[in-house]
PDB file of C-alpha atoms in Angstrom:
ATOM      1  CA  MET H  25    -151.948 163.313 102.458  1.00 47.00           C
ATOM      2  CA  SER H  26    -151.748 159.618 101.714  1.00 65.00           C
ATOM      3  CA  ASP H  27    -150.369 157.102 104.115  1.00 83.00           C
ATOM      4  CA  ALA H  28    -147.019 155.358 103.861  1.00 93.00           C
ATOM      5  CA  PHE H  29    -146.733 151.652 104.537  1.00 96.00           C
ATOM      6  CA  VAL H  30    -143.976 149.196 105.650  1.00 96.00           C
ATOM      7  CA  ALA H  31    -143.892 145.595 105.271  1.00 97.00           C
ATOM      8  CA  VAL H  32    -141.771 143.824 107.816  1.00 97.00           C
ATOM      9  CA  LEU H  33    -140.843 140.246 107.177  1.00 97.00           C
ATOM     10  CA  ARG H  34    -139.142 137.573 109.477  1.00 98.00           C
ATOM     11  CA  ILE H  35    -137.447 135.107 107.252  1.00 97.00           C
ATOM     12  CA  ASP H  36    -136.241 131.807 108.772  1.00 96.00           C
ATOM     13  CA  LEU H  37    -133.663 129.968 106.574  1.00 94.00           C
ATOM     14  CA  HIS H  38    -132.251 126.516 106.569  1.00 92.00           C
ATOM     15  CA  PHE H  39    -128.689 125.761 105.030  1.00 89.00           C
ATOM     16  CA  PRO H  40    -128.467 121.883 105.398  1.00 88.00           C
ATOM     17  CA  ASP H  41    -125.229 121.810 103.168  1.00 87.00           C
ATOM     18  CA  ALA H  42    -123.429 124.371 105.254  1.00 86.00           C
ATOM     19  CA  GLY H  43    -120.780 122.538 107.321  1.00 88.00           C
ATOM     20  CA  SER H  44    -119.388 125.746 109.110  1.00 92.00           C
ATOM     21  CA  LEU H  45    -120.116 129.092 109.930  1.00 91.00           C
ATOM     22  CA  LYS H  46    -118.024 130.339 107.032  1.00 92.00           C
ATOM     23  CA  ALA H  47    -120.127 128.249 104.564  1.00 91.00           C
ATOM     24  CA  LYS H  48    -123.213 129.640 106.027  1.00 92.00           C
ATOM     25  CA  ARG H  49    -122.070 133.129 105.899  1.00 93.00           C
ATOM     26  CA  SER H  50    -121.265 132.666 102.150  1.00 91.00           C
ATOM     27  CA  GLU H  51    -124.686 131.671 101.377  1.00 90.00           C
ATOM     28  CA  LEU H  52    -126.416 134.075 103.665  1.00 93.00           C
ATOM     29  CA  ASN H  53    -124.352 137.121 102.232  1.00 94.00           C
ATOM     30  CA  ALA H  54    -125.646 136.064  98.763  1.00 93.00           C
ATOM     31  CA  VAL H  55    -129.312 136.080 100.001  1.00 94.00           C
ATOM     32  CA  LYS H  56    -129.038 139.335 101.895  1.00 95.00           C
ATOM     33  CA  ALA H  57    -127.438 140.996  98.986  1.00 96.00           C
ATOM     34  CA  GLY H  58    -130.084 139.739  96.618  1.00 95.00           C
ATOM     35  CA  LEU H  59    -132.753 141.031  98.810  1.00 96.00           C
ATOM     36  CA  HIS H  60    -131.139 144.432  98.896  1.00 96.00           C
ATOM     37  CA  GLN H  61    -130.357 144.712  95.243  1.00 96.00           C
ATOM     38  CA  ARG H  62    -133.548 143.325  93.956  1.00 95.00           C
ATOM     39  CA  PHE H  63    -135.961 144.704  96.442  1.00 95.00           C
ATOM     40  CA  GLY H  64    -134.325 147.459  98.056  1.00 95.00           C
ATOM     41  CA  ALA H  65    -134.931 145.765 101.370  1.00 97.00           C
ATOM     42  CA  ALA H  66    -133.060 146.587 104.441  1.00 97.00           C
ATOM     43  CA  VAL H  67    -131.993 143.283 105.998  1.00 97.00           C
ATOM     44  CA  ALA H  68    -130.318 142.173 109.196  1.00 96.00           C
ATOM     45  CA  GLU H  69    -129.560 138.771 110.679  1.00 95.00           C
ATOM     46  CA  VAL H  70    -131.484 138.747 114.015  1.00 94.00           C
ATOM     47  CA  ALA H  71    -131.113 135.328 115.313  1.00 93.00           C
ATOM     48  CA  HIS H  72    -128.926 132.125 115.072  1.00 88.00           C
ATOM     49  CA  GLN H  73    -125.676 133.979 114.175  1.00 85.00           C
ATOM     50  CA  ASP H  74    -123.668 131.228 115.777  1.00 86.00           C
ATOM     51  CA  ALA H  75    -125.621 128.346 114.253  1.00 89.00           C
ATOM     52  CA  TRP H  76    -124.101 126.648 110.973  1.00 88.00           C
ATOM     53  CA  GLN H  77    -127.380 125.677 109.371  1.00 91.00           C
ATOM     54  CA  ARG H  78    -129.994 128.218 110.498  1.00 92.00           C
ATOM     55  CA  SER H  79    -130.661 131.925 110.258  1.00 93.00           C
ATOM     56  CA  THR H  80    -133.406 134.364 110.867  1.00 96.00           C
ATOM     57  CA  LEU H  81    -133.376 137.654 109.147  1.00 96.00           C
ATOM     58  CA  LEU H  82    -135.583 140.593 109.374  1.00 97.00           C
ATOM     59  CA  ALA H  83    -136.225 142.540 106.326  1.00 97.00           C
ATOM     60  CA  SER H  84    -138.272 145.824 105.614  1.00 97.00           C
ATOM     61  CA  LEU H  85    -139.992 147.284 102.427  1.00 97.00           C
ATOM     62  CA  CYS H  86    -141.448 150.787 102.153  1.00 95.00           C
ATOM     63  CA  ALA H  87    -144.208 151.621  99.757  1.00 95.00           C
ATOM     64  CA  GLY H  88    -146.820 154.420  99.310  1.00 93.00           C
ATOM     65  CA  GLY H  89    -149.800 152.074  99.446  1.00 94.00           C
ATOM     66  CA  GLU H  90    -150.862 149.057 101.088  1.00 94.00           C
ATOM     67  CA  ARG H  91    -151.302 146.946  98.007  1.00 96.00           C
ATOM     68  CA  ARG H  92    -147.916 147.945  96.693  1.00 95.00           C
ATOM     69  CA  ALA H  93    -146.206 146.920  99.987  1.00 96.00           C
ATOM     70  CA  ALA H  94    -148.209 143.591  99.879  1.00 96.00           C
ATOM     71  CA  ASP H  95    -146.976 143.031  96.089  1.00 96.00           C
ATOM     72  CA  HIS H  96    -143.469 143.810  97.086  1.00 96.00           C
ATOM     73  CA  ALA H  97    -143.592 141.278  99.971  1.00 96.00           C
ATOM     74  CA  ASP H  98    -145.087 138.800  97.518  1.00 96.00           C
ATOM     75  CA  ALA H  99    -142.372 139.196  95.166  1.00 96.00           C
ATOM     76  CA  LEU H 100    -139.703 139.036  97.866  1.00 95.00           C
ATOM     77  CA  GLN H 101    -141.202 135.534  99.046  1.00 93.00           C
ATOM     78  CA  ARG H 102    -141.394 134.230  95.589  1.00 94.00           C
ATOM     79  CA  TRP H 103    -137.773 134.945  94.896  1.00 95.00           C
ATOM     80  CA  LEU H 104    -136.808 133.400  98.315  1.00 94.00           C
ATOM     81  CA  ASP H 105    -138.846 130.266  97.590  1.00 91.00           C
ATOM     82  CA  ALA H 106    -137.203 129.802  93.977  1.00 91.00           C
ATOM     83  CA  ARG H 107    -133.707 130.248  95.686  1.00 88.00           C
ATOM     84  CA  SER H 108    -134.130 128.125  98.743  1.00 84.00           C
ATOM     85  CA  PRO H 109    -134.777 124.446  97.812  1.00 72.00           C
ATOM     86  CA  HIS H 110    -135.160 123.603 101.447  1.00 74.00           C
ATOM     87  CA  GLY H 111    -137.680 126.244 101.893  1.00 72.00           C
ATOM     88  CA  ALA H 112    -137.843 129.654 103.551  1.00 89.00           C
ATOM     89  CA  ARG H 113    -140.334 130.482 106.192  1.00 93.00           C
ATOM     90  CA  VAL H 114    -141.571 134.058 105.968  1.00 94.00           C
ATOM     91  CA  ASP H 115    -143.977 135.716 108.361  1.00 96.00           C
ATOM     92  CA  ARG H 116    -144.955 139.419 107.516  1.00 95.00           C
ATOM     93  CA  ARG H 117    -146.716 142.390 108.804  1.00 96.00           C
ATOM     94  CA  ILE H 118    -147.890 145.405 106.941  1.00 96.00           C
ATOM     95  CA  ALA H 119    -148.430 148.600 108.738  1.00 94.00           C
ATOM     96  CA  SER H 120    -149.180 152.196 107.762  1.00 93.00           C
ATOM     97  CA  TRP H 121    -147.600 155.169 109.260  1.00 87.00           C
ATOM     98  CA  SER H 122    -150.758 155.873 111.097  1.00 86.00           C
ATOM     99  CA  ASP H 123    -150.877 152.433 112.581  1.00 86.00           C
ATOM    100  CA  LEU H 124    -147.312 153.106 113.887  1.00 85.00           C
ATOM    101  CA  GLU H 125    -148.047 156.391 115.333  1.00 81.00           C
ATOM    102  CA  GLY H 126    -150.302 154.782 118.039  1.00 72.00           C
ATOM    103  CA  LEU H 127    -147.529 152.678 119.159  1.00 66.00           C
ATOM    104  CA  GLY H 128    -145.197 155.498 120.305  1.00 55.00           C
TER     105      GLY H 128
END
């Protein structure tokens, strides 16, 4: 049986033009929807929920191979870079099911 892989990405975003939480949420919801619709990513805001101009998201992508998971993560990062003129910092980890079994 071949292994399954997951790419987990921590995404730090900056919204310099957001002057309120409502403005940030509007921009953030568009990013989250794009990540889900374009890449099938599961996405959650995990930090800076009450900050006007910052957000940290956690996104996950699943694939049947390590290279495929890396390719999906690369495409997601390129999409974020193109959409975020002020940049998006993305840290990622890719793990196999076998890697994760040893953590339990």
